[in-house]
Coordinates of C-alpha atoms in Angstrom, one line a residue:
Chain A
X1 CA 37.5 24.5 26.4
X2 CA 40.4 26.6 27.7
X3 CA 41.8 29.8 26.3
X4 CA 45.4 30.3 27.4
X5 CA 47.5 33.4 27.7
X6 CA 51.0 33.9 26.1
X7 CA 52.9 32.5 29.1
X8 CA 50.8 29.3 29.2
X9 CA 51.0 29.0 25.4
X10 CA 54.8 29.1 25.7
X11 CA 54.8 26.4 28.3
X12 CA 52.5 24.1 26.2
X13 CA 54.3 24.7 23.0
X14 CA 57.6 23.9 24.6
X15 CA 56.4 20.5 25.8
X16 CA 57.5 21.2 29.3
X17 CA 56.1 18.7 31.7
X18 CA 55.0 19.8 35.1
X19 CA 51.9 19.1 37.2
X20 CA 50.5 22.5 36.8
X21 CA 50.6 22.2 33.0
X22 CA 49.3 18.7 32.6
X23 CA 45.7 19.6 32.0
X24 CA 46.7 22.2 29.4
X25 CA 48.7 19.7 27.4
X26 CA 45.9 17.2 27.7
X27 CA 43.4 19.8 26.6
X28 CA 45.6 20.6 23.5
X29 CA 45.8 16.9 22.7
X30 CA 42.0 16.7 23.0
X31 CA 41.3 19.6 20.8
X32 CA 40.1 21.7 23.8
X33 CA 42.8 24.4 24.0
X34 CA 42.8 27.8 22.3
X35 CA 44.6 31.0 22.5
X36 CA 44.0 34.5 21.0
X37 CA 45.8 36.3 18.2
X38 CA 47.0 39.0 20.6
X39 CA 48.6 36.5 23.0
X40 CA 50.0 34.5 20.1
X41 CA 51.4 37.7 18.6
X42 CA 52.8 38.9 21.9
X43 CA 54.6 35.6 22.5
X44 CA 56.0 35.5 19.0
X45 CA 57.1 39.1 19.1
X46 CA 58.8 38.7 22.5
X47 CA 60.8 35.7 21.3
X48 CA 61.7 37.4 18.0
X49 CA 63.1 40.4 19.8
X50 CA 64.3 39.1 23.1
X51 CA 64.3 41.6 25.9
X52 CA 64.2 41.4 29.6
X53 CA 60.6 40.4 30.0
X54 CA 59.2 37.2 31.6
X55 CA 58.6 35.5 28.4
X56 CA 62.1 35.9 27.3
X57 CA 63.4 34.6 30.6
X58 CA 61.2 31.5 30.5
X59 CA 62.3 30.8 26.9
X60 CA 66.0 31.3 27.7
X61 CA 65.7 28.7 30.5
X62 CA 64.3 26.0 28.1
X63 CA 66.5 23.3 26.7
X64 CA 67.6 23.5 23.1
X65 CA 65.0 20.9 21.9
X66 CA 62.3 22.8 23.7
X67 CA 63.3 26.1 22.2
X68 CA 63.3 24.5 18.8
X69 CA 59.8 23.1 19.4
X70 CA 58.6 26.6 20.4
X71 CA 60.1 28.2 17.3
X72 CA 58.5 25.7 15.0
X73 CA 55.2 26.1 16.6
X74 CA 55.3 29.8 16.4
X75 CA 55.9 29.5 12.7
X76 CA 53.0 27.1 12.3
X77 CA 50.6 26.9 15.3
X78 CA 49.7 23.2 15.9
X79 CA 46.2 22.3 15.0
X80 CA 45.6 21.2 18.5
X81 CA 45.4 24.8 19.5
X82 CA 42.5 26.8 18.2
X83 CA 42.7 30.4 17.2
X84 CA 39.6 32.5 16.3
X85 CA 40.2 35.2 13.7
X86 CA 39.2 38.8 14.2
X87 CA 36.8 38.3 11.3
X88 CA 34.9 36.0 13.6
X89 CA 35.4 37.9 16.9
X90 CA 35.0 41.6 16.1
X91 CA 31.2 41.4 15.7
X92 CA 31.2 40.1 19.3
X93 CA 34.0 42.4 20.6
X94 CA 32.2 45.6 19.4
X95 CA 29.2 44.8 21.5
X96 CA 31.0 44.2 24.8
X97 CA 30.4 46.7 27.6
X98 CA 33.0 48.9 29.1
X99 CA 36.3 50.4 27.9
X100 CA 38.4 47.4 26.7
X101 CA 41.8 47.1 25.1
X102 CA 42.2 44.8 22.1
X103 CA 43.8 42.0 24.1
X104 CA 41.0 41.9 26.7
X105 CA 38.2 42.3 24.2
X106 CA 39.6 39.5 22.0
X107 CA 39.9 37.1 25.0
X108 CA 36.5 37.7 26.3
X109 CA 34.8 37.5 22.9
X110 CA 36.7 34.2 22.3
X111 CA 35.4 33.0 25.7
X112 CA 31.8 33.8 24.7
X113 CA 32.1 32.1 21.3
X114 CA 33.8 29.0 22.6
X115 CA 32.0 28.9 25.9
X116 CA 35.5 28.6 27.4
X117 CA 37.4 29.5 30.5
X118 CA 40.2 32.0 30.1
X119 CA 43.4 30.8 31.9
X120 CA 46.0 33.5 32.6
X121 CA 49.2 33.6 34.6
X122 CA 49.0 37.2 35.6
X123 CA 45.8 38.5 37.2
X124 CA 44.1 41.4 35.4
X125 CA 41.4 43.4 37.1
X126 CA 40.0 44.6 33.8
X127 CA 39.9 41.2 32.3
X128 CA 38.3 39.7 35.5
X129 CA 35.6 42.3 35.9
X130 CA 34.8 42.6 32.2
X131 CA 34.6 38.9 31.7
X132 CA 32.4 38.4 34.7
X133 CA 30.0 41.0 33.4
X134 CA 29.2 38.8 30.4
X135 CA 29.5 35.4 32.2
X136 CA 32.9 34.3 31.1
X137 CA 35.1 32.6 33.7
X138 CA 38.7 33.6 34.2
X139 CA 41.2 31.5 36.1
X140 CA 44.6 32.5 37.3
X141 CA 47.0 29.7 37.1
X142 CA 50.0 29.4 39.4
X143 CA 52.8 27.6 37.6
X144 CA 54.9 25.2 39.6
X145 CA 58.2 23.6 38.7
Chain B
X1 CA 23.5 51.4 22.5
X2 CA 23.7 48.0 24.2
X3 CA 22.3 45.1 22.2
X4 CA 19.7 42.7 23.5
X5 CA 20.5 39.3 24.9
X6 CA 18.8 37.7 21.9
X7 CA 20.9 39.7 19.5
X8 CA 24.1 38.8 21.3
X9 CA 23.2 35.1 21.3
X10 CA 22.6 35.3 17.6
X11 CA 26.0 36.9 17.0
X12 CA 27.6 34.2 19.1
X13 CA 25.9 31.5 17.2
X14 CA 26.9 33.0 13.9
X15 CA 30.5 33.3 15.1
X16 CA 30.5 29.7 16.2
X17 CA 29.4 28.6 12.7
X18 CA 32.0 30.8 11.1
X19 CA 34.8 29.5 13.3
X20 CA 33.9 25.9 12.5
X21 CA 33.6 26.6 8.8
X22 CA 36.9 28.4 8.8
X23 CA 38.8 25.7 10.6
X24 CA 39.6 27.9 13.5
X25 CA 38.6 25.5 16.2
X26 CA 41.2 23.2 17.8
X27 CA 41.7 19.7 16.4
X28 CA 41.9 16.6 18.5
X29 CA 45.2 14.9 18.4
X30 CA 46.9 18.0 17.2
X31 CA 49.8 17.5 19.7
X32 CA 50.0 13.7 19.6
X33 CA 53.2 13.9 17.6
X34 CA 54.9 15.7 20.4
X35 CA 57.2 14.3 23.0
X36 CA 54.6 13.1 25.4
X37 CA 55.0 9.9 27.4
X38 CA 54.1 6.8 25.4
X39 CA 51.3 6.0 27.8
X40 CA 49.6 9.3 27.1
X41 CA 50.1 9.1 23.3
X42 CA 48.6 5.6 23.4
X43 CA 45.6 6.8 25.3
X44 CA 45.2 9.8 23.0
X45 CA 44.8 7.4 20.0
X46 CA 42.0 5.5 21.7
X47 CA 38.5 6.1 20.8
X48 CA 38.9 9.4 19.0
X49 CA 35.4 9.4 17.8
X50 CA 33.7 9.1 21.2
X51 CA 35.9 11.5 23.1
X52 CA 36.4 8.9 25.8
X53 CA 40.1 8.9 25.1
X54 CA 40.6 12.1 27.1
X55 CA 39.5 10.4 30.2
X56 CA 41.8 7.5 29.4
X57 CA 44.7 10.0 28.9
X58 CA 44.1 11.5 32.2
X59 CA 44.1 8.1 33.9
X60 CA 47.3 7.2 32.0
X61 CA 48.9 10.5 33.0
X62 CA 48.0 10.2 36.6
X63 CA 50.1 7.0 36.8
X64 CA 53.0 8.3 34.8
X65 CA 55.9 9.6 36.8
X66 CA 57.2 11.5 33.9
X67 CA 54.1 13.6 33.8
X68 CA 53.3 14.0 37.4
X69 CA 56.7 14.4 39.1
X70 CA 58.8 16.6 36.8

């Protein structure tokens, strides 16, 4: 399984087709793709209150049908994308070593429960080192056009 | 106080059971209705029970210019 960050979630939800996204779309179709509540919320929040961030810019560059698809999916996340609740994850999150923020703890706990790789578009030293400490793989994805 | 490996494993197993019972896990075919190339959608519909369709989808995608060249 794969756990994707907000940027990758945006790309998958939009239906954008590019070689770097192919395996994520296929994973979603196969029931092997998840995200976290923090990333889902961060994406939804960014697109509800557009600013100058990367998510807003990527969304603005999408075609109208792609934007509509993303909006619909943010209102009702497709069943092809798994999302573990905090009820499920907090018992794991509270036991993780180190000083972690919510976003990082949620992602690592989901990685442990799902035995999944965390795929991100922006490297995070905290995520990488903390995940490695408990045996969760983190992959940084380079998006191509 | 750090918990033991056994305790952590027990928590993980319990979380897995809870996630499955709560319907929090991803569902196969959950994106089939989307605008994917027909070859991929056809492959996704194949053999849902055995899981072999994912491999078929990969094969279909690898030969689909819409998926690999855009």
